[in-house]
Short mmCIF file of C-alpha atoms and ligand atoms in Angstrom, two decimals:
data_model
loop_
_atom_site.label_atom_id
_atom_site.label_comp_id
_atom_site.label_asym_id
_atom_site.label_seq_id
_atom_site.Cartn_x
_atom_site.Cartn_y
_atom_site.Cartn_z
CA MET A 14 -36.61 -69.44 42.31
CA ALA A 15 -37.33 -65.78 40.68
CA LYS A 16 -34.68 -63.28 42.26
CA MET A 17 -35.49 -59.64 42.76
CA PHE A 18 -33.08 -57.06 40.38
CA ILE A 19 -31.36 -54.30 41.91
CA ALA A 20 -27.96 -52.56 41.05
CA GLY A 21 -27.85 -54.20 37.23
CA GLU A 22 -28.12 -58.19 38.60
CA GLY A 23 -30.21 -60.83 39.81
CA ALA A 24 -30.45 -60.70 43.76
CA ASP A 25 -32.28 -62.31 46.73
CA SER A 26 -33.37 -60.90 49.92
CA VAL A 27 -30.71 -60.21 52.57
CA THR A 28 -32.60 -62.39 54.73
CA GLY A 29 -32.25 -65.14 52.74
CA GLN A 30 -36.50 -65.34 52.92
CA THR A 31 -38.30 -66.70 49.83
CA TYR A 32 -42.48 -66.97 49.47
CA GLU A 33 -44.47 -68.39 47.56
CA VAL A 34 -46.24 -66.96 44.43
CA ARG A 35 -49.74 -69.63 43.81
CA ASN A 36 -51.86 -69.45 40.37
CA PRO A 37 -55.27 -68.03 41.61
CA ALA A 38 -56.83 -70.90 39.11
CA THR A 39 -55.26 -73.87 40.92
CA GLY A 40 -53.83 -73.09 43.85
CA GLU A 41 -50.55 -74.06 42.67
CA VAL A 42 -47.17 -72.90 43.38
CA VAL A 43 -46.06 -71.02 40.02
CA ASP A 44 -42.83 -70.08 41.70
CA THR A 45 -41.12 -68.33 45.00
CA VAL A 46 -39.71 -64.74 44.90
CA PRO A 47 -37.44 -63.28 47.56
CA LYS A 48 -39.36 -62.08 50.79
CA GLY A 49 -37.65 -58.39 50.41
CA ASN A 50 -37.03 -56.06 53.61
CA GLU A 51 -35.79 -52.39 54.04
CA GLN A 52 -32.34 -53.14 53.80
CA ASP A 53 -32.97 -54.74 50.06
CA VAL A 54 -35.32 -51.17 49.88
CA ARG A 55 -32.07 -49.09 50.85
CA SER A 56 -29.74 -51.14 48.08
CA ALA A 57 -32.16 -50.45 45.53
CA VAL A 58 -32.67 -47.01 46.45
CA ASP A 59 -28.98 -46.53 46.83
CA ALA A 60 -27.94 -47.80 43.57
CA ALA A 61 -30.69 -45.43 42.29
CA GLN A 62 -29.33 -42.58 43.05
CA ALA A 63 -25.82 -43.44 42.28
CA ALA A 64 -26.84 -44.18 38.66
CA PHE A 65 -29.31 -40.88 38.66
CA ASP A 66 -26.34 -38.28 37.60
CA GLU A 67 -25.60 -40.22 34.45
CA TRP A 68 -28.70 -41.13 33.93
CA SER A 69 -30.23 -37.61 33.81
CA HIS A 70 -26.84 -36.18 31.56
CA THR A 71 -27.30 -39.03 29.54
CA PRO A 72 -29.02 -37.46 26.06
CA ALA A 73 -32.44 -37.60 25.55
CA GLU A 74 -32.05 -39.06 22.61
CA GLU A 75 -29.95 -41.94 23.67
CA ARG A 76 -33.19 -41.70 26.94
CA ALA A 77 -35.38 -42.77 24.30
CA ARG A 78 -33.40 -44.89 21.65
CA LEU A 79 -32.57 -47.29 25.31
CA LEU A 80 -36.41 -47.16 25.96
CA PHE A 81 -37.39 -48.15 22.62
CA LYS A 82 -34.92 -51.41 22.67
CA ALA A 83 -36.27 -52.36 26.42
CA ALA A 84 -39.93 -51.81 24.68
CA ALA A 85 -38.88 -54.68 22.11
CA LEU A 86 -36.83 -56.77 23.85
CA VAL A 87 -39.72 -57.35 26.00
CA ASP A 88 -42.07 -57.74 23.25
CA ALA A 89 -40.20 -60.42 21.51
CA GLU A 90 -41.52 -62.42 24.61
CA ARG A 91 -44.86 -61.58 24.95
CA LYS A 92 -46.36 -64.93 24.64
CA ASN A 93 -43.97 -66.28 27.26
CA LEU A 94 -44.79 -63.31 29.33
CA ALA A 95 -48.55 -63.53 28.48
CA GLU A 96 -48.50 -67.17 30.17
CA LEU A 97 -46.73 -66.40 33.20
CA LEU A 98 -48.80 -63.24 33.87
CA CYS A 99 -52.26 -65.56 33.56
CA ARG A 100 -50.69 -67.88 35.80
CA GLU A 101 -49.92 -65.73 38.69
CA GLN A 102 -52.43 -62.96 37.71
CA GLY A 103 -55.47 -65.40 37.12
CA LYS A 104 -56.29 -63.68 34.16
CA PRO A 105 -56.92 -65.50 30.80
CA VAL A 106 -54.15 -65.50 28.58
CA GLN A 107 -55.33 -63.09 25.74
CA GLU A 108 -56.42 -61.10 28.02
CA ALA A 109 -52.71 -61.21 29.38
CA ALA A 110 -51.27 -60.89 26.34
CA GLY A 111 -53.11 -57.45 25.50
CA GLU A 112 -52.09 -56.20 28.49
CA MET A 113 -48.21 -57.14 27.12
CA GLU A 114 -49.18 -55.06 24.13
CA HIS A 115 -50.41 -52.17 25.73
CA PHE A 116 -47.20 -51.99 28.09
CA HIS A 117 -45.18 -52.02 24.51
CA HIS A 118 -47.18 -49.22 23.32
CA GLY A 119 -46.82 -47.40 26.87
CA ILE A 120 -43.35 -47.22 26.86
CA GLU A 121 -42.63 -46.82 23.48
CA PHE A 122 -45.07 -43.77 23.78
CA TYR A 123 -42.94 -42.20 26.48
CA ALA A 124 -39.73 -43.19 24.34
CA GLY A 125 -40.94 -41.00 21.69
CA LEU A 126 -41.92 -37.98 24.19
CA ALA A 127 -38.36 -38.05 26.23
CA SER A 128 -36.75 -35.90 23.38
CA LYS A 129 -39.40 -33.13 23.27
CA VAL A 130 -39.60 -31.47 26.95
CA ARG A 131 -39.28 -28.32 26.34
CA GLY A 132 -38.58 -25.30 28.75
CA SER A 133 -39.25 -21.71 28.14
CA GLN A 134 -38.28 -18.22 27.73
CA VAL A 135 -39.96 -15.54 29.61
CA PRO A 136 -39.46 -11.74 29.44
CA LEU A 137 -39.28 -9.76 32.82
CA PRO A 138 -39.40 -6.48 34.16
CA ALA A 139 -35.59 -6.04 35.13
CA LYS A 140 -33.53 -4.33 32.43
CA ASN A 141 -31.11 -6.76 30.57
CA ALA A 142 -32.18 -9.40 32.67
CA TYR A 143 -34.42 -12.32 31.26
CA GLY A 144 -35.88 -15.53 32.68
CA MET A 145 -35.69 -19.44 31.45
CA VAL A 146 -37.70 -22.06 32.75
CA ILE A 147 -36.08 -25.43 32.79
CA ARG A 148 -37.33 -28.57 33.54
CA LYS A 149 -35.28 -31.14 35.81
CA PRO A 150 -35.71 -34.71 36.99
CA LEU A 151 -36.75 -35.21 39.87
CA GLY A 152 -34.24 -37.98 41.25
CA VAL A 153 -34.95 -41.45 43.02
CA CYS A 154 -38.55 -42.52 42.31
CA GLY A 155 -41.04 -45.42 44.16
CA ALA A 156 -43.20 -46.72 42.04
CA ILE A 157 -45.86 -49.51 44.01
CA VAL A 158 -48.29 -51.32 42.02
CA PRO A 159 -51.34 -53.50 42.56
CA TRP A 160 -51.89 -56.83 41.37
CA ASN A 161 -54.70 -56.40 38.81
CA PHE A 162 -52.51 -54.70 35.85
CA PRO A 163 -49.04 -55.34 37.50
CA ILE A 164 -47.68 -55.04 33.88
CA THR A 165 -49.36 -51.66 32.41
CA LEU A 166 -49.44 -50.11 35.49
CA MET A 167 -45.48 -50.73 35.85
CA GLY A 168 -45.65 -49.43 32.57
CA THR A 169 -47.38 -45.88 33.23
CA LYS A 170 -44.92 -45.44 36.02
CA VAL A 171 -41.50 -46.98 34.54
CA GLY A 172 -42.22 -45.02 31.05
CA PRO A 173 -42.31 -41.55 32.12
CA ALA A 174 -40.08 -41.67 34.94
CA LEU A 175 -37.31 -43.04 32.77
CA ALA A 176 -37.87 -40.92 29.91
CA ALA A 177 -37.59 -38.07 32.36
CA GLY A 178 -33.97 -38.88 32.94
CA ASN A 179 -35.53 -40.26 37.13
CA THR A 180 -34.77 -43.54 38.24
CA ILE A 181 -36.79 -46.01 39.55
CA VAL A 182 -37.66 -48.49 41.99
CA VAL A 183 -40.65 -50.89 41.85
CA LYS A 184 -42.60 -52.08 43.72
CA PRO A 185 -45.06 -55.01 42.43
CA ALA A 186 -48.10 -56.49 44.64
CA SER A 187 -46.60 -59.04 46.24
CA THR A 188 -48.86 -61.63 44.64
CA THR A 189 -48.12 -60.61 41.32
CA PRO A 190 -44.42 -60.18 41.22
CA LEU A 191 -42.90 -62.68 38.47
CA THR A 192 -43.79 -61.36 35.42
CA THR A 193 -42.34 -57.80 37.20
CA ILE A 194 -39.09 -59.04 37.65
CA ARG A 195 -39.01 -61.03 34.23
CA VAL A 196 -39.93 -57.29 32.30
CA ILE A 197 -37.77 -55.81 34.06
CA GLU A 198 -34.77 -57.85 33.78
CA LEU A 199 -35.41 -57.77 30.23
CA MET A 200 -35.25 -53.79 29.77
CA ASN A 201 -32.61 -54.29 31.76
CA GLN A 202 -30.63 -55.99 29.04
CA ALA A 203 -31.40 -52.95 26.41
CA GLY A 204 -28.69 -51.26 28.33
CA LEU A 205 -29.57 -49.03 30.91
CA PRO A 206 -27.04 -48.57 33.17
CA LYS A 207 -26.38 -50.30 36.64
CA GLY A 208 -29.57 -48.68 39.44
CA VAL A 209 -31.37 -47.37 36.69
CA LEU A 210 -34.52 -49.77 37.04
CA SER A 211 -34.73 -52.09 39.90
CA VAL A 212 -37.71 -54.45 41.56
CA VAL A 213 -37.96 -54.83 45.08
CA THR A 214 -40.17 -57.87 45.96
CA GLY A 215 -41.70 -58.48 49.44
CA PRO A 216 -45.08 -57.53 51.83
CA GLY A 217 -46.10 -53.96 50.94
CA GLY A 218 -46.08 -52.86 55.04
CA VAL A 219 -42.34 -53.49 54.82
CA VAL A 220 -40.89 -52.77 51.13
CA GLY A 221 -44.14 -50.03 50.53
CA GLU A 222 -43.18 -48.95 54.01
CA GLU A 223 -39.49 -48.52 53.29
CA LEU A 224 -40.09 -47.13 49.51
CA LEU A 225 -42.32 -43.73 51.68
CA GLN A 226 -40.17 -43.09 54.37
CA ASN A 227 -36.62 -43.22 53.07
CA PRO A 228 -35.51 -39.75 52.80
CA LYS A 229 -33.49 -40.42 49.09
CA VAL A 230 -36.77 -41.66 47.33
CA ARG A 231 -38.11 -37.95 45.62
CA ARG A 232 -41.45 -39.12 44.46
CA ILE A 233 -44.09 -42.54 44.74
CA ALA A 234 -46.18 -43.17 42.31
CA PHE A 235 -48.19 -44.94 43.62
CA THR A 236 -51.74 -47.30 41.93
CA GLY A 237 -53.72 -49.53 44.69
CA GLU A 238 -56.97 -48.82 47.25
CA SER A 239 -58.04 -45.91 48.61
CA ALA A 240 -57.35 -46.68 52.38
CA THR A 241 -54.00 -47.36 50.81
CA GLY A 242 -53.36 -44.27 49.18
CA LYS A 243 -54.74 -42.58 51.94
CA HIS A 244 -51.96 -44.08 54.20
CA VAL A 245 -48.86 -43.37 51.65
CA ALA A 246 -50.35 -40.01 51.25
CA SER A 247 -49.56 -38.92 54.55
CA VAL A 248 -45.86 -40.80 54.96
CA ALA A 249 -44.69 -39.50 51.77
CA CYS A 250 -46.15 -35.83 52.43
CA GLY A 251 -44.85 -36.11 55.30
CA ASP A 252 -41.00 -35.83 53.85
CA PHE A 253 -42.34 -33.68 51.16
CA LYS A 254 -41.71 -36.43 48.55
CA ARG A 255 -44.38 -35.64 45.75
CA VAL A 256 -47.00 -37.75 44.99
CA THR A 257 -49.16 -39.34 42.51
CA LEU A 258 -52.51 -41.67 43.83
CA GLU A 259 -54.44 -43.48 41.79
CA LEU A 260 -56.90 -44.76 43.52
CA GLY A 261 -60.08 -46.84 43.89
CA GLY A 262 -63.27 -45.80 41.55
CA SER A 263 -67.00 -46.87 41.14
CA ASP A 264 -67.55 -45.68 37.50
CA PRO A 265 -70.58 -44.99 36.24
CA MET A 266 -72.32 -45.80 32.82
CA ILE A 267 -75.33 -43.81 31.94
CA VAL A 268 -77.30 -45.49 29.06
CA CYS A 269 -80.21 -42.90 27.57
CA ASP A 270 -83.30 -43.85 25.61
CA ASP A 271 -81.36 -42.81 22.04
CA ALA A 272 -78.48 -45.28 22.37
CA ASP A 273 -77.44 -47.74 20.43
CA VAL A 274 -78.70 -50.32 22.44
CA GLN A 275 -75.93 -53.35 21.49
CA LYS A 276 -73.12 -51.24 20.91
CA ALA A 277 -73.73 -49.67 24.49
CA VAL A 278 -74.35 -53.95 26.05
CA THR A 279 -71.08 -54.43 24.69
CA GLY A 280 -69.87 -51.44 26.37
CA ALA A 281 -71.43 -52.62 29.71
CA MET A 282 -70.35 -56.80 29.03
CA VAL A 283 -66.73 -55.89 28.20
CA GLY A 284 -66.64 -52.78 31.03
CA ARG A 285 -67.60 -54.80 33.61
CA PHE A 286 -66.56 -57.60 33.24
CA TRP A 287 -62.42 -57.43 31.44
CA ASN A 288 -60.14 -59.02 34.08
CA ALA A 289 -63.18 -60.57 35.88
CA GLY A 290 -63.64 -57.09 37.00
CA LEU A 291 -61.21 -56.23 38.60
CA ALA A 292 -60.28 -53.35 37.17
CA CYS A 293 -60.35 -49.56 38.75
CA LEU A 294 -61.82 -48.19 35.85
CA ALA A 295 -64.75 -50.86 35.62
CA VAL A 296 -68.41 -49.90 34.96
CA LYS A 297 -69.39 -50.67 38.21
CA ARG A 298 -72.39 -49.18 38.56
CA LEU A 299 -75.58 -48.69 35.06
CA PHE A 300 -78.34 -46.33 35.13
CA VAL A 301 -80.23 -47.21 32.30
CA PHE A 302 -83.26 -45.24 31.12
CA ASP A 303 -86.89 -46.23 31.91
CA LYS A 304 -88.27 -46.46 28.13
CA VAL A 305 -84.86 -48.97 26.69
CA TYR A 306 -84.53 -50.78 30.58
CA ASP A 307 -86.21 -54.07 29.41
CA GLU A 308 -84.42 -54.30 26.58
CA PHE A 309 -81.12 -53.24 27.19
CA VAL A 310 -80.95 -55.65 30.61
CA GLY A 311 -82.46 -58.61 28.80
CA SER A 312 -80.02 -58.24 25.97
CA LEU A 313 -77.54 -58.24 28.76
CA VAL A 314 -78.11 -60.80 30.40
CA SER A 315 -77.91 -63.21 28.06
CA LYS A 316 -74.93 -61.78 26.25
CA VAL A 317 -72.93 -62.23 30.36
CA ALA A 318 -74.28 -65.21 30.22
CA ARG A 319 -71.98 -66.57 27.06
CA TYR A 320 -68.79 -65.81 30.02
CA GLU A 321 -67.40 -69.27 30.84
CA VAL A 322 -65.35 -69.41 34.30
CA GLY A 323 -62.14 -71.75 34.28
CA ASP A 324 -58.72 -71.45 34.53
CA GLY A 325 -57.40 -68.79 32.02
CA MET A 326 -54.66 -71.34 30.13
CA THR A 327 -57.99 -73.14 28.70
CA ARG A 328 -60.55 -71.50 25.80
CA PRO A 329 -63.84 -72.66 25.96
CA GLU A 330 -66.08 -74.10 23.29
CA LYS A 331 -67.42 -70.74 21.24
CA PRO A 332 -69.32 -69.00 21.70
CA LYS A 333 -68.34 -69.38 25.44
CA ILE A 334 -65.89 -66.41 26.35
CA ARG A 335 -63.65 -67.68 29.57
CA MET A 336 -63.48 -65.64 32.77
CA GLY A 337 -61.09 -66.18 35.42
CA PRO A 338 -60.75 -65.91 38.67
CA LEU A 339 -61.14 -63.38 41.27
CA HIS A 340 -56.67 -62.90 42.02
CA THR A 341 -57.10 -63.61 45.90
CA ALA A 342 -59.67 -65.55 48.08
CA ALA A 343 -60.08 -62.38 50.30
CA GLN A 344 -61.28 -60.22 47.16
CA ARG A 345 -63.79 -63.18 46.62
CA ASP A 346 -65.51 -63.10 49.95
CA GLU A 347 -65.29 -59.55 49.93
CA ILE A 348 -67.71 -59.54 46.53
CA GLU A 349 -69.81 -62.23 48.12
CA ASP A 350 -70.63 -60.38 51.24
CA GLN A 351 -71.42 -57.45 48.88
CA VAL A 352 -74.05 -59.46 47.12
CA LYS A 353 -75.56 -61.21 50.02
CA ASP A 354 -75.77 -57.47 51.55
CA ALA A 355 -78.04 -56.24 48.31
CA ILE A 356 -79.74 -59.18 48.49
CA ASP A 357 -80.70 -59.04 52.33
CA ARG A 358 -81.42 -55.16 51.24
CA GLY A 359 -84.52 -56.20 48.63
CA ALA A 360 -81.83 -56.98 45.60
CA LYS A 361 -83.15 -59.44 43.00
CA VAL A 362 -80.29 -61.64 41.14
CA LEU A 363 -81.09 -61.60 37.39
CA LEU A 364 -78.13 -63.40 37.01
CA GLY A 365 -75.01 -65.26 39.01
CA GLY A 366 -74.64 -64.38 42.97
CA ALA A 367 -73.02 -68.10 43.71
CA ARG A 368 -69.28 -69.57 43.43
CA PRO A 369 -69.42 -72.18 40.36
CA GLU A 370 -70.11 -75.50 41.51
CA GLY A 371 -67.99 -78.49 40.57
CA ASP A 372 -64.87 -80.19 41.13
CA GLN A 373 -63.04 -78.33 38.68
CA TYR A 374 -63.40 -75.04 40.51
CA ALA A 375 -62.90 -76.53 44.03
CA ARG A 376 -59.28 -74.68 44.19
CA GLY A 377 -60.07 -71.74 42.72
CA ASN A 378 -61.12 -68.00 43.63
CA PHE A 379 -64.15 -68.47 41.46
CA TYR A 380 -67.31 -66.14 41.24
CA LEU A 381 -69.82 -66.35 38.53
CA PRO A 382 -70.52 -62.89 36.32
CA THR A 383 -73.59 -61.02 38.68
CA ILE A 384 -75.80 -58.71 37.62
CA LEU A 385 -78.43 -57.21 40.32
CA GLU A 386 -81.56 -55.06 39.84
CA ASN A 387 -83.64 -53.62 42.44
CA VAL A 388 -80.10 -52.84 44.46
CA ALA A 389 -81.30 -50.22 47.64
CA GLU A 390 -79.13 -46.91 47.40
CA ASP A 391 -77.04 -47.95 50.79
CA SER A 392 -75.94 -51.03 50.08
CA ARG A 393 -72.50 -51.90 49.77
CA ALA A 394 -72.72 -52.86 46.30
CA VAL A 395 -73.29 -49.26 45.55
CA THR A 396 -71.91 -47.34 48.79
CA GLU A 397 -68.38 -48.83 48.38
CA GLU A 398 -66.28 -50.34 45.35
CA THR A 399 -67.42 -53.43 43.43
CA PHE A 400 -63.81 -54.90 42.84
CA GLY A 401 -64.82 -58.49 40.81
CA PRO A 402 -67.60 -59.58 38.62
CA LEU A 403 -70.56 -57.82 40.12
CA LEU A 404 -73.10 -55.34 38.59
CA PRO A 405 -75.87 -53.36 39.49
CA VAL A 406 -78.35 -51.52 37.24
CA PHE A 407 -80.46 -49.46 38.03
CA ARG A 408 -83.68 -47.59 35.98
CA VAL A 409 -83.78 -44.24 35.94
CA THR A 410 -86.25 -41.28 33.51
CA SER A 411 -84.46 -38.52 33.14
CA LEU A 412 -80.29 -37.29 32.39
CA ASP A 413 -80.52 -35.06 35.41
CA GLU A 414 -81.44 -38.14 37.67
CA ALA A 415 -78.71 -40.48 35.80
CA ILE A 416 -75.77 -37.62 36.54
CA GLU A 417 -76.91 -36.81 39.93
CA LYS A 418 -77.24 -40.85 41.63
CA ALA A 419 -73.83 -40.96 39.59
CA ASN A 420 -72.47 -38.30 41.72
CA ARG A 421 -73.46 -40.00 45.03
CA SER A 422 -70.25 -41.57 45.10
CA ILE A 423 -67.13 -40.43 47.04
CA TYR A 424 -65.02 -42.10 44.21
CA GLY A 425 -64.46 -40.17 40.95
CA LEU A 426 -62.68 -42.09 38.33
CA GLY A 427 -64.15 -42.97 34.41
CA SER A 428 -67.65 -42.53 33.73
CA SER A 429 -69.46 -43.13 29.96
CA ILE A 430 -72.21 -41.87 28.75
CA TRP A 431 -74.31 -43.45 25.77
CA THR A 432 -76.51 -41.41 23.68
CA LYS A 433 -76.40 -39.74 20.07
CA ASN A 434 -78.05 -36.46 21.56
CA LEU A 435 -75.15 -33.64 21.33
CA ASP A 436 -77.03 -31.81 24.44
CA ASN A 437 -76.59 -35.44 26.51
CA ILE A 438 -73.24 -35.77 25.48
CA GLU A 439 -72.01 -31.76 26.71
CA THR A 440 -73.99 -32.10 30.40
CA ALA A 441 -72.41 -35.31 31.12
CA VAL A 442 -69.49 -33.97 30.19
CA ASP A 443 -69.66 -30.82 31.96
CA ARG A 444 -71.33 -31.69 34.98
CA ILE A 445 -70.35 -35.56 36.10
CA GLU A 446 -67.96 -36.13 38.91
CA ALA A 447 -64.90 -38.12 37.59
CA GLY A 448 -61.10 -37.76 35.41
CA ASN A 449 -62.36 -38.91 32.76
CA VAL A 450 -65.56 -39.45 30.67
CA TRP A 451 -65.85 -41.98 27.88
CA VAL A 452 -68.45 -41.57 25.28
CA ASN A 453 -70.63 -43.81 23.49
CA SER A 454 -66.98 -45.65 24.44
CA LEU A 455 -65.28 -48.53 26.40
CA HIS A 456 -63.80 -47.91 29.75
CA TYR A 457 -60.21 -48.02 28.43
CA GLY A 458 -57.10 -46.05 29.56
CA TYR A 459 -55.45 -44.79 26.43
CA ASP A 460 -51.75 -44.14 26.62
CA GLU A 461 -52.06 -40.71 24.87
CA LEU A 462 -54.59 -38.79 27.04
CA PRO A 463 -54.64 -38.41 30.68
CA PHE A 464 -56.24 -40.76 33.13
CA GLY A 465 -56.64 -40.21 36.74
CA GLY A 466 -59.16 -39.29 39.00
CA VAL A 467 -61.14 -36.70 41.19
CA LYS A 468 -62.27 -37.32 45.01
CA ALA A 469 -61.23 -40.33 46.75
CA SER A 470 -60.25 -41.94 43.31
CA GLY A 471 -56.70 -39.88 44.31
CA PHE A 472 -54.92 -37.12 42.37
CA GLY A 473 -52.33 -36.63 39.76
CA ARG A 474 -52.51 -38.07 36.55
CA GLU A 475 -50.72 -41.09 34.80
CA HIS A 476 -50.71 -41.85 30.69
CA GLY A 477 -50.51 -38.48 28.31
CA PRO A 478 -48.21 -35.89 27.93
CA GLU A 479 -49.37 -35.10 31.06
CA ALA A 480 -47.70 -37.77 32.84
CA LEU A 481 -44.10 -36.45 32.61
CA GLU A 482 -44.93 -33.10 34.02
CA TYR A 483 -45.25 -35.25 37.20
CA TYR A 484 -41.73 -36.81 36.91
CA LEU A 485 -40.18 -33.20 35.75
CA GLU A 486 -39.70 -29.94 38.44
CA PRO A 487 -39.62 -26.47 36.70
CA LYS A 488 -36.49 -24.69 37.47
CA GLY A 489 -37.15 -20.91 37.28
CA VAL A 490 -33.51 -19.03 36.31
CA VAL A 491 -33.11 -15.45 36.06
CA ILE A 492 -30.23 -14.54 33.24
CA THR A 493 -28.45 -10.91 33.53
CA ARG A 494 -26.33 -9.57 30.96
P1 NAD M 131 -53.69 -51.93 47.88
O1 NAD M 131 -53.96 -50.57 48.22
O2 NAD M 131 -54.13 -53.12 48.82
O3 NAD M 131 -52.02 -52.24 47.14
C1 NAD M 131 -51.73 -51.51 45.98
C2 NAD M 131 -50.22 -51.96 46.11
O4 NAD M 131 -49.75 -51.15 47.64
C3 NAD M 131 -49.41 -53.21 46.42
O5 NAD M 131 -48.15 -53.16 46.02
C4 NAD M 131 -49.16 -52.79 48.21
O6 NAD M 131 -48.16 -54.13 48.35
C5 NAD M 131 -49.03 -51.96 48.51
N1 NAD M 131 -48.45 -51.65 50.08
C6 NAD M 131 -49.58 -52.05 50.77
N2 NAD M 131 -49.26 -51.70 51.75
C7 NAD M 131 -48.33 -50.63 51.85
C8 NAD M 131 -47.52 -49.80 52.30
N3 NAD M 131 -48.15 -49.64 53.96
N4 NAD M 131 -46.57 -48.83 52.14
C9 NAD M 131 -46.75 -49.12 51.04
N5 NAD M 131 -47.35 -49.64 50.44
C10 NAD M 131 -47.81 -50.69 50.54
O7 NAD M 131 -54.46 -52.24 46.48
P2 NAD M 131 -54.63 -53.83 45.26
O8 NAD M 131 -55.88 -54.64 46.17
O9 NAD M 131 -53.78 -54.77 44.93
O10 NAD M 131 -55.16 -53.38 44.18
C11 NAD M 131 -56.61 -52.74 43.34
C12 NAD M 131 -57.05 -51.53 44.46
O11 NAD M 131 -56.02 -50.53 43.19
C13 NAD M 131 -58.74 -51.22 43.90
O12 NAD M 131 -58.89 -50.43 44.91
C14 NAD M 131 -58.72 -50.67 42.35
O13 NAD M 131 -59.13 -49.49 42.29
C15 NAD M 131 -57.38 -49.87 42.57
N6 NAD M 131 -57.10 -49.47 40.48
C16 NAD M 131 -56.85 -47.78 41.11
C17 NAD M 131 -56.32 -47.80 39.72
C18 NAD M 131 -56.30 -46.23 38.80
O14 NAD M 131 -55.45 -45.96 37.89
N7 NAD M 131 -56.84 -45.15 39.69
C19 NAD M 131 -55.93 -49.23 38.86
C20 NAD M 131 -56.14 -50.16 39.21
C21 NAD M 131 -56.09 -50.59 40.49
#
């Protein structure tokens, strides 16, 4: 049985209760974990508060050294961790290895920034006086993480928090705690002082809720659904905690008539069906110019047909590529309902639109990669986030039309435009309502660039040096000689 990691050691829940983590591809139990409660969170938060003074006053270079070492210890176990992540989350093991690599890169990125935090000196109108802006860590942070990228999305919080001198308690999604526990255990082995980095497992409504309500927690970094994010903001802001919200998305991808069609087809395929479509920044609405529509959609359908759904631990014969199951049965039900709703409103199924048939699929949450056209604007597949392997494709006649439709969503996370025309690029970059625009590029969250949303996709940014700002508070100082 896995244990939580609190105050520098493995821990069961005070209640002794546990629950099972199951493989979404097979239904088998991967392991059991403690079902933590409020008291377990309080222990972790108290330990984090006790550790804060030492950690925030540890020289930044030493914090950096420990973070580099922590990243290396995790990386040395990449293969085992990728297999564990595959078994608890469902994603193909190669994708899981990619996630571990991204985590390693992200922690190293923030380790490098730990000693680069700067303040400023400011001239003042008062005689013999000057001002300074120094930047202080906030204290105990809470990281609430979803199940689609459990490790990278934990890293985007833990990296900047620790680099800036904060301490942090991580709450993984209930269904993906195992790899997180092992990663946090390994990071502690690098020599982090006790209590600097802990993990508490258990239900969001109990463990997550205590992080939101505990007055010793001064900062919440949340990634998850917009509906949960609304609740997180209302509770945490009531206590004046600093909050960032990385929420849902319905990213538009616009393919103009001068685009490199084959590159754009690959961008749409990987951008939508990576991780079985369980990505906030996935391509969720595809707008293709009339002139290239038939060529583009024909090629997309034939390429996406190469996906073979199955257990992420196995590999199909080339040229087939593996797509894993959806992470939960509820998530598959939702995609099924969204497809049915679209068909009822007149959509045409170009590919998929059903569960795969066969005994080998009986115990997993599998769904075929699905492409729809003629999807009505008021369909759930357009108005809601589609979190799974479902792509609606729309024919458009101009960039104005594409941008106007792209902006009709309540979301504003990512977006992309595929064109060689500089005017088109500038217009899209300027006018698409989103936190990120990729130009002729795959939807991907680079550690080097700020990432986050506008509208119902949340506020605040992760990634980039910008993320550090959310873990530091500027302090104004006046010095009179
Ligand atoms: P979710 O909102 O259901 O859960 C996210 C986390 O919140 C989990 O750890 C959960 O246990 C916890 N939680 C649930 N109730 C809580 C409560 N009352 N108090 C505190 N914590 C609580 O999200 P999910 O289904 O795990 O993840 C999928 C969603 O996340 C999608 O909408 C996706 O677009 C979004 N997402 C956004 C980004 C981004 O960077 N913008 C990245 C990945 C995923």
